[in-house]
Coordinates of C-alpha atoms in Angstrom, one line a residue:
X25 CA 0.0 0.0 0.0
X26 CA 1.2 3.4 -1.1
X27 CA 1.6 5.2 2.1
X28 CA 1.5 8.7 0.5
X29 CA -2.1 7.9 -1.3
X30 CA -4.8 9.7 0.0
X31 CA -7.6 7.6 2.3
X32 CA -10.6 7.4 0.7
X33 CA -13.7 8.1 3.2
X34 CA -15.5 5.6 4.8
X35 CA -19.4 5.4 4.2
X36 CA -20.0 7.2 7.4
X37 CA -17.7 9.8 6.8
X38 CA -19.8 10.6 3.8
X39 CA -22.8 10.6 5.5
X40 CA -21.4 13.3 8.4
X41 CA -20.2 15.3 5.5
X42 CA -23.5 15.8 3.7
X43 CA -25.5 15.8 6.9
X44 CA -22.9 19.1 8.4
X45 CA -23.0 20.2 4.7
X46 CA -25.7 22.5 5.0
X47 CA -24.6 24.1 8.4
X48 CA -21.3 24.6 7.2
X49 CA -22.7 26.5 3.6
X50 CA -24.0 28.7 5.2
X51 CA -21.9 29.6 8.6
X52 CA -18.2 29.5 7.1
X53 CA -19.0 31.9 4.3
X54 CA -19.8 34.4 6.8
X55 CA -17.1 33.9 8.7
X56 CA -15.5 33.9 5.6
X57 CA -16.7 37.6 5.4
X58 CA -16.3 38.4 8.6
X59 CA -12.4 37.2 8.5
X60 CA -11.4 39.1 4.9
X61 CA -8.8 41.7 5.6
X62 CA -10.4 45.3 4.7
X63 CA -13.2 44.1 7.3
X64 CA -11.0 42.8 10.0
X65 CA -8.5 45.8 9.6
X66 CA -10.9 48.0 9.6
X67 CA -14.0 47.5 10.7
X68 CA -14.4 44.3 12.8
X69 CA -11.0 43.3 14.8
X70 CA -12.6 41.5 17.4
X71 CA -14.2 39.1 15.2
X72 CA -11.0 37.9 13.3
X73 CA -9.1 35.2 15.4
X74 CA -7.3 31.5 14.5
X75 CA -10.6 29.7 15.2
X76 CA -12.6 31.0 12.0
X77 CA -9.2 30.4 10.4
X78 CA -9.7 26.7 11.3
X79 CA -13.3 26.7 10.6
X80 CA -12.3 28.1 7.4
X81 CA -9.7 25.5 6.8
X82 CA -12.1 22.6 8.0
X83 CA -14.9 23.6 5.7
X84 CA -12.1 23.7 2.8
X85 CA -11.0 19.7 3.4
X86 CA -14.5 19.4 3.6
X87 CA -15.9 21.2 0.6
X88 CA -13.2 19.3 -1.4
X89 CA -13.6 15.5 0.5
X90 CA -17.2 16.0 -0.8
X91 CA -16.5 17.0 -4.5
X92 CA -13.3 14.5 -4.7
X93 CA -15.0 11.6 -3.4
X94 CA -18.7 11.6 -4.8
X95 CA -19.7 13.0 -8.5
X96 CA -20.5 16.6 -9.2
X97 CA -24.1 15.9 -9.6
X98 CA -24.9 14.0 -6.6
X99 CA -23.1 16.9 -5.2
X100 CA -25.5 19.0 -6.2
X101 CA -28.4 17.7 -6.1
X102 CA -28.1 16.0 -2.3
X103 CA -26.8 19.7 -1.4
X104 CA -29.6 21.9 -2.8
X105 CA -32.1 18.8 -1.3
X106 CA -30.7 19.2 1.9
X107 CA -30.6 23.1 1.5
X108 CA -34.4 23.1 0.6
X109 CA -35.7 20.3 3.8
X110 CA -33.4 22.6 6.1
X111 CA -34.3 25.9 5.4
X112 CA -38.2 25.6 4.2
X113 CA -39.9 22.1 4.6
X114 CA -38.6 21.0 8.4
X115 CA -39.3 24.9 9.4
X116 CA -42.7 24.8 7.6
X117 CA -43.4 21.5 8.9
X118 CA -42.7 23.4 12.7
X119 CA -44.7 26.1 11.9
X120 CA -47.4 23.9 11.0
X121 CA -46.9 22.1 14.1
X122 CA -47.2 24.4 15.7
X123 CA -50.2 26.3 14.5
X124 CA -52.0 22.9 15.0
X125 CA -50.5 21.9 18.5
X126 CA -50.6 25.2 20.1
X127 CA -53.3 27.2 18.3
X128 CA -54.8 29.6 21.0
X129 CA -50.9 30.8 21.1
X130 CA -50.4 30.9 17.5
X131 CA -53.7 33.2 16.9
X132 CA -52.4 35.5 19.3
X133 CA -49.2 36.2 16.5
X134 CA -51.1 35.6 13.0
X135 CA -52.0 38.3 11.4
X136 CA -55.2 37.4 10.6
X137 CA -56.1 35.9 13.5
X138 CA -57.4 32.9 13.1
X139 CA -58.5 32.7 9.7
X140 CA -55.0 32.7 8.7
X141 CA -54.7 29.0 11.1
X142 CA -53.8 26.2 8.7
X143 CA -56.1 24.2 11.0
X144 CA -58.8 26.6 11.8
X145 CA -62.4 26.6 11.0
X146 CA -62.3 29.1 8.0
X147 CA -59.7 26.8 6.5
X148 CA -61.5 23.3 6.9
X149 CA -60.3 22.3 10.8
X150 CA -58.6 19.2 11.0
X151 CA -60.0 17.9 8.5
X152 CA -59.4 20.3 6.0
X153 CA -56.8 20.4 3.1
X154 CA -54.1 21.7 4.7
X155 CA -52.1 18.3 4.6
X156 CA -52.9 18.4 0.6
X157 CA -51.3 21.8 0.4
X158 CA -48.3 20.8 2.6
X159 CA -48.2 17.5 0.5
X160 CA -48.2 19.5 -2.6
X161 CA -45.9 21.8 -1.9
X162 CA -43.4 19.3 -1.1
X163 CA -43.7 17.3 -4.2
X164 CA -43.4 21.1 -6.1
X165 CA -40.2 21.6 -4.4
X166 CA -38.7 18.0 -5.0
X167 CA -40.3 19.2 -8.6
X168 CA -37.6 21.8 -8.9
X169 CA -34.5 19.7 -8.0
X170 CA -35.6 17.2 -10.7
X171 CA -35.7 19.6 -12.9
X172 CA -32.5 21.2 -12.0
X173 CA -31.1 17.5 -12.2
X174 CA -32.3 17.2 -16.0
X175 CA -30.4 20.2 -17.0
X176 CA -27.4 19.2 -15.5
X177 CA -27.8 16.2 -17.2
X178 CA -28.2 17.3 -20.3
X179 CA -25.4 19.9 -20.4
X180 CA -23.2 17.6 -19.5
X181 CA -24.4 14.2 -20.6
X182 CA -26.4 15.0 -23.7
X183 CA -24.9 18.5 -25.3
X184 CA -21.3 17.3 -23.5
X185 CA -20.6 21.1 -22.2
X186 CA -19.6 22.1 -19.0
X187 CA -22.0 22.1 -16.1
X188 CA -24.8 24.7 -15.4
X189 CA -23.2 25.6 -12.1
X190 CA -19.1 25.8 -11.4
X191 CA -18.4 22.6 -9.5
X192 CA -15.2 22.7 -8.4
X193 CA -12.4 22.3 -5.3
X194 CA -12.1 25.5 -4.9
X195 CA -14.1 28.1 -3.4
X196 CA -15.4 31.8 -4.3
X197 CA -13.8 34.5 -2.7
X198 CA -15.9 36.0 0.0
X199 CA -16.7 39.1 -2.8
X200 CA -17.6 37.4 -5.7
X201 CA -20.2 35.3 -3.3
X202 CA -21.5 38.9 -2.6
X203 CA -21.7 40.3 -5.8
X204 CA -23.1 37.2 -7.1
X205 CA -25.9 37.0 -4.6
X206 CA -26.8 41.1 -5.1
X207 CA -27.1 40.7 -8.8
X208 CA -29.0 37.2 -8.4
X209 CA -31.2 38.1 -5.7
X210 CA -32.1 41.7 -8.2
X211 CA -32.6 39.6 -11.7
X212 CA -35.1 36.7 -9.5
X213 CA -36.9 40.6 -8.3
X214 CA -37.3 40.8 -11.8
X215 CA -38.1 37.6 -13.7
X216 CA -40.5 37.2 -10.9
X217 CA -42.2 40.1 -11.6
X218 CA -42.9 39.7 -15.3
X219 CA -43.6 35.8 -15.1
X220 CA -45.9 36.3 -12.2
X221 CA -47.6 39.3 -13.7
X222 CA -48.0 38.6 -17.5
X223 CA -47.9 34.4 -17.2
X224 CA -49.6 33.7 -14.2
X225 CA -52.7 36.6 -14.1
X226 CA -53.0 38.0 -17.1
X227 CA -56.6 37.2 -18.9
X228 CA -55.3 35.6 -22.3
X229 CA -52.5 33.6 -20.4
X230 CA -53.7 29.8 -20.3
X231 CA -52.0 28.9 -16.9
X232 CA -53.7 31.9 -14.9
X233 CA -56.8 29.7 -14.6
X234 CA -54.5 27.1 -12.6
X235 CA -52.9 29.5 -11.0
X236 CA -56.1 31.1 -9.5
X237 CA -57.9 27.6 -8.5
X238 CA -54.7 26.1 -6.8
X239 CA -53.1 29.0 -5.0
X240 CA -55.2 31.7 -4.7
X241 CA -58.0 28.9 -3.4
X242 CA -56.4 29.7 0.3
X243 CA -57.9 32.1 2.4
X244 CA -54.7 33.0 4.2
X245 CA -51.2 32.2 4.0
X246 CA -49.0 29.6 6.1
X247 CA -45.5 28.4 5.2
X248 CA -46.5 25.5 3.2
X249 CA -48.4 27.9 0.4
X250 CA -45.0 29.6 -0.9
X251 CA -44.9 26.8 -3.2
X252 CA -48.5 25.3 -3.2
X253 CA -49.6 25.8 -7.0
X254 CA -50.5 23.9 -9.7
X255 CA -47.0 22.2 -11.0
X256 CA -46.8 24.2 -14.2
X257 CA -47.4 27.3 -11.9
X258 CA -45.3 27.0 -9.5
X259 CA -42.4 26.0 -12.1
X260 CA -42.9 29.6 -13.7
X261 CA -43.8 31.7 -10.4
X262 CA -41.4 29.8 -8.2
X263 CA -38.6 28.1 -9.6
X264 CA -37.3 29.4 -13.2
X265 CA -37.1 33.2 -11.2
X266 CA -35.0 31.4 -8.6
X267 CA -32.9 29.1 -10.7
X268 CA -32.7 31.2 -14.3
X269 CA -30.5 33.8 -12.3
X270 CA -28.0 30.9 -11.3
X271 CA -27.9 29.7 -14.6
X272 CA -27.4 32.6 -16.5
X273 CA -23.9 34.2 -14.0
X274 CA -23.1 30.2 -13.6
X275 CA -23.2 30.6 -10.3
X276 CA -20.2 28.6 -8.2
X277 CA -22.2 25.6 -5.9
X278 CA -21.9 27.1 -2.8
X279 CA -23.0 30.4 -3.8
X280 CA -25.7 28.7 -5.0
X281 CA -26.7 27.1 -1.9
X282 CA -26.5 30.0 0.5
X283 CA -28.7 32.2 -2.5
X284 CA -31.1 28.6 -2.1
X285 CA -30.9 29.1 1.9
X286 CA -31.8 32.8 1.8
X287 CA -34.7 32.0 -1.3
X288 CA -36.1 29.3 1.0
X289 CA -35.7 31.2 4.3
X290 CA -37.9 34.1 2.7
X291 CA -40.6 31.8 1.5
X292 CA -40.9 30.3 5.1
X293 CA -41.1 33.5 6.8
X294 CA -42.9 35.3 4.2
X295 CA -46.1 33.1 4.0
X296 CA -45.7 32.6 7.7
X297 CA -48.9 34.2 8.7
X298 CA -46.7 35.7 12.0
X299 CA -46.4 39.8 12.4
X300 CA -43.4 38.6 14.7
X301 CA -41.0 37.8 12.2
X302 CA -37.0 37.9 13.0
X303 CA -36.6 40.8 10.4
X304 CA -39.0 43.8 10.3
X305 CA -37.4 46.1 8.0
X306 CA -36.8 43.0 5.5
X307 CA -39.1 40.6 6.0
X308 CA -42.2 42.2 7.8
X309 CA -42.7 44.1 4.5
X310 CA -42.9 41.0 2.2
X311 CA -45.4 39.2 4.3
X312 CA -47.2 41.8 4.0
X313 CA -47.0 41.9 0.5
X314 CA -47.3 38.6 0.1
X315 CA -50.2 38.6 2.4
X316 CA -51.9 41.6 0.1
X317 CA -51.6 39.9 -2.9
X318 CA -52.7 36.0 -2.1
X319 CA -55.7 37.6 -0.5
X320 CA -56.3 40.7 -2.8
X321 CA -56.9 38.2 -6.1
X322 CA -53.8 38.4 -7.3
X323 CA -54.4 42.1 -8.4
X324 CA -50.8 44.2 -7.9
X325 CA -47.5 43.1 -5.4
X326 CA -46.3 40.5 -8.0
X327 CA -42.4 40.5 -7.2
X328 CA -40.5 39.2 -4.5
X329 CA -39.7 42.0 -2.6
X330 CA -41.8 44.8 -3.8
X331 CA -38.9 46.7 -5.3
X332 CA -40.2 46.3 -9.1
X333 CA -44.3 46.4 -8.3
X334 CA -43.0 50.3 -6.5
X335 CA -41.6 50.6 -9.9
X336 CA -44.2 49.7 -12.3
X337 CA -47.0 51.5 -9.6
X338 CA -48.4 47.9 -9.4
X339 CA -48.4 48.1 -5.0
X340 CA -51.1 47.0 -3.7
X341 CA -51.8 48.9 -0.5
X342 CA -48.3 50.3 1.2
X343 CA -45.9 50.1 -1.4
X344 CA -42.2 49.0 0.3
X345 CA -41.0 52.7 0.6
X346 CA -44.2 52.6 2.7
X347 CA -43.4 50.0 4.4
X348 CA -39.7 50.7 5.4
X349 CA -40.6 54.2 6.7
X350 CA -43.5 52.5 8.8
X351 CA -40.9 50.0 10.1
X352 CA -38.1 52.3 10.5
X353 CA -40.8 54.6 12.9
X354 CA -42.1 51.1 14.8
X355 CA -38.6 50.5 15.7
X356 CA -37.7 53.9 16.5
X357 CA -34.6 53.9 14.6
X358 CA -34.9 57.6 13.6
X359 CA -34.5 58.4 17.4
X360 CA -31.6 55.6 17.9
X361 CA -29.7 57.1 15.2
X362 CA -30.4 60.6 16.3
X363 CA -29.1 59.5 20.0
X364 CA -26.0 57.8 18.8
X365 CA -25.4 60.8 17.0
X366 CA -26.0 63.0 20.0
X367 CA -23.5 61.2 22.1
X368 CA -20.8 60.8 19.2
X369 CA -20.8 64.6 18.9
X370 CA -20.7 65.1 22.7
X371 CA -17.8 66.5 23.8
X372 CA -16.1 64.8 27.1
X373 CA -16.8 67.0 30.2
X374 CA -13.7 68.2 31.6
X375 CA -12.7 67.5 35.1
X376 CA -12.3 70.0 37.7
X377 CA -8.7 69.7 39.7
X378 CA -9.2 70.3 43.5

């Protein structure tokens, strides 16, 4: 036996790494950020020690063990799987839990009350379809990573070009992750918008009849509805505005999995049904949005975030100037800001020598 050839890993060291996988996509790239040297020189000292270097280092042999060891592919597609049950369908399967276990606490933080309880009366009780729409859902977003399989397959396998996404050993730089995510996260703002609008409820479209009688059936929205629709639907409303961006920049793997993680941590928050949600400025206004146009019949707020329906004029209600201002007063960060300002500009009292 060569003792210089590298070990290959055991079963159950595959299985760790793809189970830590997901963790790891999404916490070393921000320590990634947080360690760069314009930010640690300049804005964040404390942060930078030897530990995130190691965590850094740990996530490389890591990153590399997976792509060296198993084919780019299953690489992918176990990695945006495990992205999409970690970050939407286990937290929409809590919330749902929830709403169902602990119901006269959960009415107290929808915001609709309890019409907008998965298992409430207005929705069908217990025995409504709430399980069909969770049921759905899930097969919609299992949908999208056979679909995202079949092009991989056929760049590669059929048209024998490189692959859809960069799948490689080594890893983005923390700034290209950045820029990559901005000008992602804007295009999906777009294609969202226009798909949504002119595909999904415009009169001569074809689909907007399946769009109407699948998700715009529910009287209020809980996690599980972000991607309850008709297949066809949700394809064009959910997934091509997500995945078309990622195609078209070829993003790099990992980039694509923490864009995936922040995609599917907006559509569980978003469709919530909470008015506590861990981001007000951000995600307050989307559910609200969100909320506006699943129960307004689908007449205005078709993008993502509300940047391009503030554009177009197509808001329904508070637009999301509107709702950052109202946020921004609910949180009192006018006076914050004006106080830290205040005390920056104070100058130190002198003291008085006996």
């Amino acid at each position: 036996m060569n003792p210089f050839q590298p070990v290959q890993p055991s079963v159950l060291d595959r299985v760790w790494l793809t189970i830590r996988y997901p963790y790891d996509v999404v916490s070393n790239p921000v320590n990634m950020l947080l360690s760069s040297p314009a930010l640690s020189f300049l804005l964040i000292p404390t942060f930078s020690s030897y530990s995130t270097s190691l965590n850094l280092l740990f996530f490389y042999v890591t990153w590399s063990t997976l792509i060296l060891s198993n084919s780019p592919l299953k690489v992918e597609v176990l990695g945006t799987l495990a992205i999409r049950i970690l970050f939407y369908l286990l937290p929409a399967l809590g919330f749902l839990a929830f709403d169902g276990a602990a119901s006269d606490l959960a009415v107290k933080i929808k915001e609709h009350g309890e019409t907008a309880l998965p298992m409430g009366k207005e929705q069908g009780g217990s025995k409504g379809r709430w399980w069909k729409v969770a049921l759905v859902s899930t097969a919609n977003v299992l949908l999208g990573v056979i679909i995202q399989s079949s092009v991989e397959l056929v760049f590669t396998k059929v048209l024998h070009i490189r692959s859809a996404l960069k799948i490689s050993t080594s890893l983005p730089m923390p700034w290209a992750i950045a820029i990559d995510l901005i000008r992602g996260l804007f295009l999906r703002e777009i294609l969202s918008y226009v798909l949504h609008r002119y595909a999904l409820h415009h009169p001569d479209s074809p689909i907007t009849d399946f769009h109407m009688t699948w998700q715009h059936t529910i009287s209020a929205p809980y996690s599980f509805v972000a991607n309850y629709d008709h297949p066809l639907a949700y394809v064009i409303r959910a997934f091509l505005p997500t995945y078309l961006p990622a195609l078209l920049f070829r993003f790099h793997l990992l980039t694509y999995h923490i864009y995936l993680a922040l995609v599917s941590l907006e559509e569980t928050f978003a469709y919530s049904g909470y008015n506590v949600l861990p981001s007000g400025l951000i995600l307050g206004g989307v559910a609200r949005r969100q909320e506006r146009h699943l129960m307004g019949e689908g007449k205005g707020n078709y993008s993502c975030l509300g940047i391009v329906d503030f554009v177009a004029g197509t808001s329904l209600g508070e637009d999301v100037v509107d709702d950052v201002r109202e946020e921004a007063e609910d949180n009192n960060v006018q006076e914050r800001v004006k106080g830290r300002a205040k005390k920056v500009g104070r100058k130190p009292k002198s003291r008085s020598r006996s």
